[in-house]
Amino acid sequence: MKLGERIKSYRLTKKLTLKDIALHLGVSEATAQRYESGKITTIDYDKIIILSKLFDCSPTELMGWETNRDTSLELANDEKIFLEKFRKLSHDDQMLLFGIMDSFIDRRNSVSLPATGTK
């Protein structure tokens, strides 16, 4: 997949418009479209950084340079939503949430379920 195709794929996944991309990059909408179409193949490093932050990926992933990607780290949609919300919390609130999750796990592990039940 070429850079322009990756930009378009990430943009659509994030439900962004070409205008959104243009505004973040400080370029015209037409220029953003030319990035996607591949008519412009050389994009400044600072713009790659902006795009990678916007798309929540690494610059090397955006550029297509990662060849040994570990797919075991792929997140399900609900995990992505959780992570986005988690990142908005303060550090103290994140630690509190860890404690709550540990309490649920400990309580769940201590409950004796019938053989046909699930944990």
Short mmCIF file of N, CA and C in Angstrom, two decimals:
data_model
loop_
_atom_site.label_atom_id
_atom_site.label_comp_id
_atom_site.label_asym_id
_atom_site.label_seq_id
_atom_site.Cartn_x
_atom_site.Cartn_y
_atom_site.Cartn_z
N MET A 1 0.85 -1.18 0.00
CA MET A 1 0.00 0.00 0.00
C MET A 1 0.89 1.24 0.00
N LYS A 2 0.55 2.20 -0.82
CA LYS A 2 1.33 3.44 -0.91
C LYS A 2 0.92 4.43 0.18
N LEU A 3 1.78 5.43 0.40
CA LEU A 3 1.55 6.41 1.45
C LEU A 3 0.18 7.07 1.33
N GLY A 4 -0.18 7.51 0.15
CA GLY A 4 -1.48 8.16 -0.04
C GLY A 4 -2.64 7.25 0.33
N GLU A 5 -2.52 5.99 -0.02
CA GLU A 5 -3.57 5.02 0.33
C GLU A 5 -3.67 4.83 1.84
N ARG A 6 -2.51 4.83 2.51
CA ARG A 6 -2.51 4.69 3.97
C ARG A 6 -3.14 5.93 4.61
N ILE A 7 -2.80 7.11 4.10
CA ILE A 7 -3.39 8.34 4.65
C ILE A 7 -4.91 8.28 4.51
N LYS A 8 -5.38 7.90 3.33
CA LYS A 8 -6.83 7.84 3.11
C LYS A 8 -7.47 6.80 4.02
N SER A 9 -6.85 5.65 4.16
CA SER A 9 -7.39 4.59 5.01
C SER A 9 -7.50 5.06 6.46
N TYR A 10 -6.44 5.67 6.97
CA TYR A 10 -6.47 6.19 8.34
C TYR A 10 -7.51 7.29 8.48
N ARG A 11 -7.58 8.16 7.50
CA ARG A 11 -8.55 9.27 7.56
C ARG A 11 -9.97 8.74 7.64
N LEU A 12 -10.28 7.77 6.80
CA LEU A 12 -11.63 7.20 6.80
C LEU A 12 -11.92 6.44 8.09
N THR A 13 -10.93 5.74 8.61
CA THR A 13 -11.09 5.02 9.87
C THR A 13 -11.40 5.99 11.00
N LYS A 14 -10.74 7.13 10.99
CA LYS A 14 -10.94 8.14 12.03
C LYS A 14 -12.15 9.05 11.74
N LYS A 15 -12.82 8.80 10.60
CA LYS A 15 -13.99 9.58 10.19
C LYS A 15 -13.66 11.07 10.06
N LEU A 16 -12.53 11.34 9.45
CA LEU A 16 -12.09 12.71 9.20
C LEU A 16 -12.32 13.06 7.74
N THR A 17 -12.49 14.33 7.47
CA THR A 17 -12.64 14.80 6.09
C THR A 17 -11.29 15.30 5.59
N LEU A 18 -11.21 15.50 4.28
CA LEU A 18 -10.00 16.10 3.72
C LEU A 18 -9.78 17.49 4.30
N LYS A 19 -10.87 18.19 4.57
CA LYS A 19 -10.77 19.52 5.17
C LYS A 19 -10.15 19.43 6.57
N ASP A 20 -10.54 18.41 7.35
CA ASP A 20 -9.95 18.21 8.68
C ASP A 20 -8.44 18.01 8.56
N ILE A 21 -8.04 17.16 7.61
CA ILE A 21 -6.61 16.88 7.41
C ILE A 21 -5.89 18.17 7.02
N ALA A 22 -6.47 18.90 6.09
CA ALA A 22 -5.86 20.14 5.61
C ALA A 22 -5.67 21.14 6.77
N LEU A 23 -6.68 21.26 7.61
CA LEU A 23 -6.59 22.20 8.74
C LEU A 23 -5.47 21.80 9.70
N HIS A 24 -5.36 20.50 9.99
CA HIS A 24 -4.31 20.04 10.90
C HIS A 24 -2.91 20.26 10.31
N LEU A 25 -2.80 20.09 9.00
CA LEU A 25 -1.50 20.21 8.35
C LEU A 25 -1.16 21.65 7.96
N GLY A 26 -2.15 22.52 7.95
CA GLY A 26 -1.91 23.89 7.52
C GLY A 26 -1.72 24.00 6.02
N VAL A 27 -2.44 23.16 5.27
CA VAL A 27 -2.37 23.18 3.81
C VAL A 27 -3.79 23.32 3.27
N SER A 28 -3.90 23.50 1.96
CA SER A 28 -5.24 23.58 1.36
C SER A 28 -5.86 22.19 1.29
N GLU A 29 -7.16 22.17 1.14
CA GLU A 29 -7.86 20.90 0.98
C GLU A 29 -7.39 20.19 -0.29
N ALA A 30 -7.10 20.95 -1.32
CA ALA A 30 -6.61 20.38 -2.58
C ALA A 30 -5.25 19.70 -2.37
N THR A 31 -4.40 20.31 -1.56
CA THR A 31 -3.09 19.71 -1.28
C THR A 31 -3.28 18.41 -0.50
N ALA A 32 -4.17 18.42 0.48
CA ALA A 32 -4.44 17.20 1.25
C ALA A 32 -4.95 16.10 0.32
N GLN A 33 -5.78 16.46 -0.64
CA GLN A 33 -6.30 15.48 -1.60
C GLN A 33 -5.17 14.93 -2.46
N ARG A 34 -4.21 15.79 -2.83
CA ARG A 34 -3.07 15.33 -3.64
C ARG A 34 -2.15 14.41 -2.84
N TYR A 35 -2.06 14.62 -1.52
CA TYR A 35 -1.32 13.67 -0.68
C TYR A 35 -1.96 12.29 -0.77
N GLU A 36 -3.30 12.27 -0.64
CA GLU A 36 -4.02 10.99 -0.69
C GLU A 36 -3.95 10.33 -2.06
N SER A 37 -4.05 11.11 -3.09
CA SER A 37 -4.09 10.54 -4.44
C SER A 37 -2.71 10.07 -4.90
N GLY A 38 -1.68 10.52 -4.18
CA GLY A 38 -0.33 10.14 -4.56
C GLY A 38 0.31 11.09 -5.56
N LYS A 39 -0.40 12.16 -5.91
CA LYS A 39 0.18 13.15 -6.83
C LYS A 39 1.32 13.90 -6.17
N ILE A 40 1.25 14.05 -4.86
CA ILE A 40 2.38 14.59 -4.08
C ILE A 40 2.93 13.41 -3.29
N THR A 41 4.15 13.05 -3.57
CA THR A 41 4.75 11.88 -2.92
C THR A 41 5.75 12.24 -1.84
N THR A 42 6.21 13.48 -1.83
CA THR A 42 7.17 13.91 -0.82
C THR A 42 6.46 14.82 0.17
N ILE A 43 6.31 14.33 1.40
CA ILE A 43 5.63 15.09 2.44
C ILE A 43 6.66 15.41 3.52
N ASP A 44 6.69 16.67 3.94
CA ASP A 44 7.64 17.09 4.96
C ASP A 44 7.49 16.26 6.23
N TYR A 45 8.64 16.06 6.89
CA TYR A 45 8.68 15.26 8.12
C TYR A 45 7.71 15.78 9.17
N ASP A 46 7.64 17.10 9.34
CA ASP A 46 6.75 17.66 10.37
C ASP A 46 5.29 17.32 10.08
N LYS A 47 4.93 17.23 8.82
CA LYS A 47 3.56 16.87 8.46
C LYS A 47 3.30 15.38 8.71
N ILE A 48 4.29 14.55 8.50
CA ILE A 48 4.17 13.12 8.81
C ILE A 48 3.94 12.94 10.31
N ILE A 49 4.65 13.71 11.12
CA ILE A 49 4.49 13.65 12.57
C ILE A 49 3.07 14.06 12.95
N ILE A 50 2.59 15.15 12.38
CA ILE A 50 1.22 15.62 12.67
C ILE A 50 0.20 14.54 12.29
N LEU A 51 0.36 13.97 11.11
CA LEU A 51 -0.57 12.93 10.66
C LEU A 51 -0.51 11.70 11.57
N SER A 52 0.68 11.28 11.94
CA SER A 52 0.78 10.08 12.78
C SER A 52 0.12 10.31 14.14
N LYS A 53 0.26 11.50 14.69
CA LYS A 53 -0.41 11.81 15.96
C LYS A 53 -1.93 11.84 15.76
N LEU A 54 -2.36 12.43 14.68
CA LEU A 54 -3.79 12.51 14.37
C LEU A 54 -4.39 11.12 14.18
N PHE A 55 -3.63 10.23 13.56
CA PHE A 55 -4.12 8.88 13.26
C PHE A 55 -3.79 7.86 14.35
N ASP A 56 -3.11 8.29 15.41
CA ASP A 56 -2.70 7.38 16.50
C ASP A 56 -1.87 6.22 15.98
N CYS A 57 -0.87 6.53 15.18
CA CYS A 57 0.05 5.51 14.68
C CYS A 57 1.46 6.10 14.72
N SER A 58 2.44 5.25 14.52
CA SER A 58 3.81 5.74 14.49
C SER A 58 4.12 6.29 13.09
N PRO A 59 5.07 7.21 13.01
CA PRO A 59 5.47 7.69 11.68
C PRO A 59 5.94 6.55 10.77
N THR A 60 6.65 5.57 11.34
CA THR A 60 7.13 4.46 10.51
C THR A 60 5.97 3.62 10.00
N GLU A 61 4.94 3.47 10.80
CA GLU A 61 3.75 2.73 10.35
C GLU A 61 3.04 3.50 9.23
N LEU A 62 2.90 4.81 9.41
CA LEU A 62 2.26 5.63 8.39
C LEU A 62 3.04 5.58 7.08
N MET A 63 4.35 5.58 7.17
CA MET A 63 5.18 5.54 5.97
C MET A 63 5.24 4.14 5.35
N GLY A 64 4.78 3.14 6.09
CA GLY A 64 4.81 1.77 5.57
C GLY A 64 6.14 1.09 5.76
N TRP A 65 6.93 1.56 6.70
CA TRP A 65 8.26 1.01 6.92
C TRP A 65 8.27 -0.14 7.91
N GLU A 66 7.19 -0.35 8.65
CA GLU A 66 7.13 -1.44 9.61
C GLU A 66 6.74 -2.71 8.88
N THR A 67 7.67 -3.65 8.83
CA THR A 67 7.40 -4.90 8.11
C THR A 67 7.12 -6.06 9.04
N ASN A 68 7.61 -6.01 10.27
CA ASN A 68 7.41 -7.10 11.22
C ASN A 68 6.41 -6.71 12.29
N ARG A 69 5.27 -6.26 11.88
CA ARG A 69 4.27 -5.78 12.81
C ARG A 69 3.66 -6.95 13.57
N ASP A 70 3.59 -6.82 14.88
CA ASP A 70 3.03 -7.86 15.74
C ASP A 70 1.52 -7.69 15.79
N THR A 71 0.80 -8.54 15.07
CA THR A 71 -0.65 -8.42 15.01
C THR A 71 -1.33 -8.84 16.30
N SER A 72 -0.60 -9.46 17.23
CA SER A 72 -1.20 -9.83 18.51
C SER A 72 -1.55 -8.57 19.32
N LEU A 73 -1.01 -7.42 18.93
CA LEU A 73 -1.29 -6.19 19.63
C LEU A 73 -2.47 -5.42 19.04
N GLU A 74 -3.15 -5.98 18.06
CA GLU A 74 -4.31 -5.34 17.47
C GLU A 74 -5.41 -5.25 18.54
N LEU A 75 -6.07 -4.11 18.64
CA LEU A 75 -7.10 -3.91 19.63
C LEU A 75 -8.48 -4.05 19.01
N ALA A 76 -9.39 -4.64 19.76
CA ALA A 76 -10.79 -4.68 19.34
C ALA A 76 -11.36 -3.27 19.49
N ASN A 77 -12.47 -3.00 18.84
CA ASN A 77 -13.05 -1.65 18.86
C ASN A 77 -13.36 -1.19 20.28
N ASP A 78 -13.94 -2.07 21.12
CA ASP A 78 -14.25 -1.67 22.49
C ASP A 78 -12.98 -1.38 23.30
N GLU A 79 -11.89 -2.09 22.98
CA GLU A 79 -10.61 -1.81 23.64
C GLU A 79 -10.06 -0.45 23.21
N LYS A 80 -10.23 -0.11 21.95
CA LYS A 80 -9.78 1.20 21.47
C LYS A 80 -10.56 2.31 22.16
N ILE A 81 -11.86 2.13 22.30
CA ILE A 81 -12.70 3.14 22.97
C ILE A 81 -12.26 3.29 24.43
N PHE A 82 -12.04 2.14 25.10
CA PHE A 82 -11.57 2.17 26.49
C PHE A 82 -10.26 2.93 26.60
N LEU A 83 -9.31 2.61 25.70
CA LEU A 83 -8.00 3.23 25.75
C LEU A 83 -8.09 4.74 25.50
N GLU A 84 -8.94 5.16 24.56
CA GLU A 84 -9.11 6.60 24.29
C GLU A 84 -9.64 7.31 25.53
N LYS A 85 -10.62 6.69 26.21
CA LYS A 85 -11.17 7.30 27.42
C LYS A 85 -10.15 7.27 28.56
N PHE A 86 -9.44 6.15 28.69
CA PHE A 86 -8.43 6.01 29.73
C PHE A 86 -7.36 7.10 29.62
N ARG A 87 -6.94 7.38 28.40
CA ARG A 87 -5.90 8.39 28.18
C ARG A 87 -6.35 9.79 28.56
N LYS A 88 -7.65 10.03 28.62
CA LYS A 88 -8.17 11.34 28.99
C LYS A 88 -8.19 11.55 30.50
N LEU A 89 -8.01 10.46 31.25
CA LEU A 89 -8.02 10.55 32.71
C LEU A 89 -6.68 11.07 33.24
N SER A 90 -6.75 11.69 34.41
CA SER A 90 -5.50 12.09 35.08
C SER A 90 -4.78 10.83 35.52
N HIS A 91 -3.50 10.97 35.86
CA HIS A 91 -2.72 9.82 36.34
C HIS A 91 -3.37 9.22 37.58
N ASP A 92 -3.80 10.06 38.51
CA ASP A 92 -4.43 9.56 39.74
C ASP A 92 -5.70 8.77 39.42
N ASP A 93 -6.51 9.28 38.51
CA ASP A 93 -7.73 8.57 38.13
C ASP A 93 -7.42 7.26 37.41
N GLN A 94 -6.35 7.24 36.62
CA GLN A 94 -5.94 5.99 35.97
C GLN A 94 -5.56 4.95 37.02
N MET A 95 -4.81 5.36 38.05
CA MET A 95 -4.41 4.44 39.11
C MET A 95 -5.63 3.94 39.88
N LEU A 96 -6.60 4.83 40.12
CA LEU A 96 -7.84 4.43 40.78
C LEU A 96 -8.58 3.39 39.95
N LEU A 97 -8.64 3.60 38.65
CA LEU A 97 -9.31 2.65 37.75
C LEU A 97 -8.59 1.30 37.77
N PHE A 98 -7.26 1.30 37.81
CA PHE A 98 -6.52 0.04 37.93
C PHE A 98 -6.94 -0.71 39.19
N GLY A 99 -7.05 0.02 40.29
CA GLY A 99 -7.47 -0.60 41.55
C GLY A 99 -8.87 -1.19 41.45
N ILE A 100 -9.77 -0.48 40.81
CA ILE A 100 -11.14 -0.97 40.64
C ILE A 100 -11.14 -2.23 39.79
N MET A 101 -10.37 -2.22 38.70
CA MET A 101 -10.30 -3.40 37.84
C MET A 101 -9.72 -4.59 38.59
N ASP A 102 -8.67 -4.35 39.39
CA ASP A 102 -8.09 -5.43 40.18
C ASP A 102 -9.11 -6.00 41.16
N SER A 103 -9.93 -5.12 41.77
CA SER A 103 -10.97 -5.59 42.70
C SER A 103 -11.97 -6.49 41.98
N PHE A 104 -12.39 -6.09 40.79
CA PHE A 104 -13.31 -6.92 40.01
C PHE A 104 -12.69 -8.27 39.67
N ILE A 105 -11.43 -8.24 39.26
CA ILE A 105 -10.75 -9.49 38.89
C ILE A 105 -10.61 -10.40 40.11
N ASP A 106 -10.19 -9.83 41.25
CA ASP A 106 -10.04 -10.62 42.47
C ASP A 106 -11.37 -11.21 42.91
N ARG A 107 -12.43 -10.41 42.87
CA ARG A 107 -13.75 -10.89 43.28
C ARG A 107 -14.24 -11.97 42.32
N ARG A 108 -14.02 -11.77 41.04
CA ARG A 108 -14.44 -12.74 40.02
C ARG A 108 -13.69 -14.07 40.20
N ASN A 109 -12.41 -13.99 40.52
CA ASN A 109 -11.61 -15.20 40.71
C ASN A 109 -11.98 -15.94 41.99
N SER A 110 -12.50 -15.23 42.98
CA SER A 110 -12.82 -15.87 44.26
C SER A 110 -14.22 -16.48 44.26
N VAL A 111 -15.03 -16.15 43.27
CA VAL A 111 -16.39 -16.70 43.20
C VAL A 111 -16.33 -18.08 42.56
N SER A 112 -16.97 -19.03 43.19
CA SER A 112 -17.01 -20.39 42.66
C SER A 112 -18.19 -20.51 41.72
N LEU A 113 -17.90 -20.74 40.45
CA LEU A 113 -18.96 -20.86 39.47
C LEU A 113 -19.21 -22.33 39.14
N PRO A 114 -20.45 -22.68 38.77
CA PRO A 114 -20.72 -24.06 38.37
C PRO A 114 -19.89 -24.42 37.13
N ALA A 115 -19.73 -25.70 36.88
CA ALA A 115 -18.89 -26.19 35.78
C ALA A 115 -19.34 -25.63 34.43
N THR A 116 -20.61 -25.35 34.25
CA THR A 116 -21.10 -24.85 32.96
C THR A 116 -21.03 -23.33 32.89
N GLY A 117 -20.72 -22.68 33.97
CA GLY A 117 -20.65 -21.23 33.99
C GLY A 117 -19.39 -20.74 33.33
N THR A 118 -19.35 -19.44 33.09
CA THR A 118 -18.15 -18.83 32.51
C THR A 118 -17.59 -17.84 33.48
N LYS A 119 -16.32 -17.60 33.36
CA LYS A 119 -15.67 -16.58 34.18
C LYS A 119 -15.43 -15.36 33.35
#
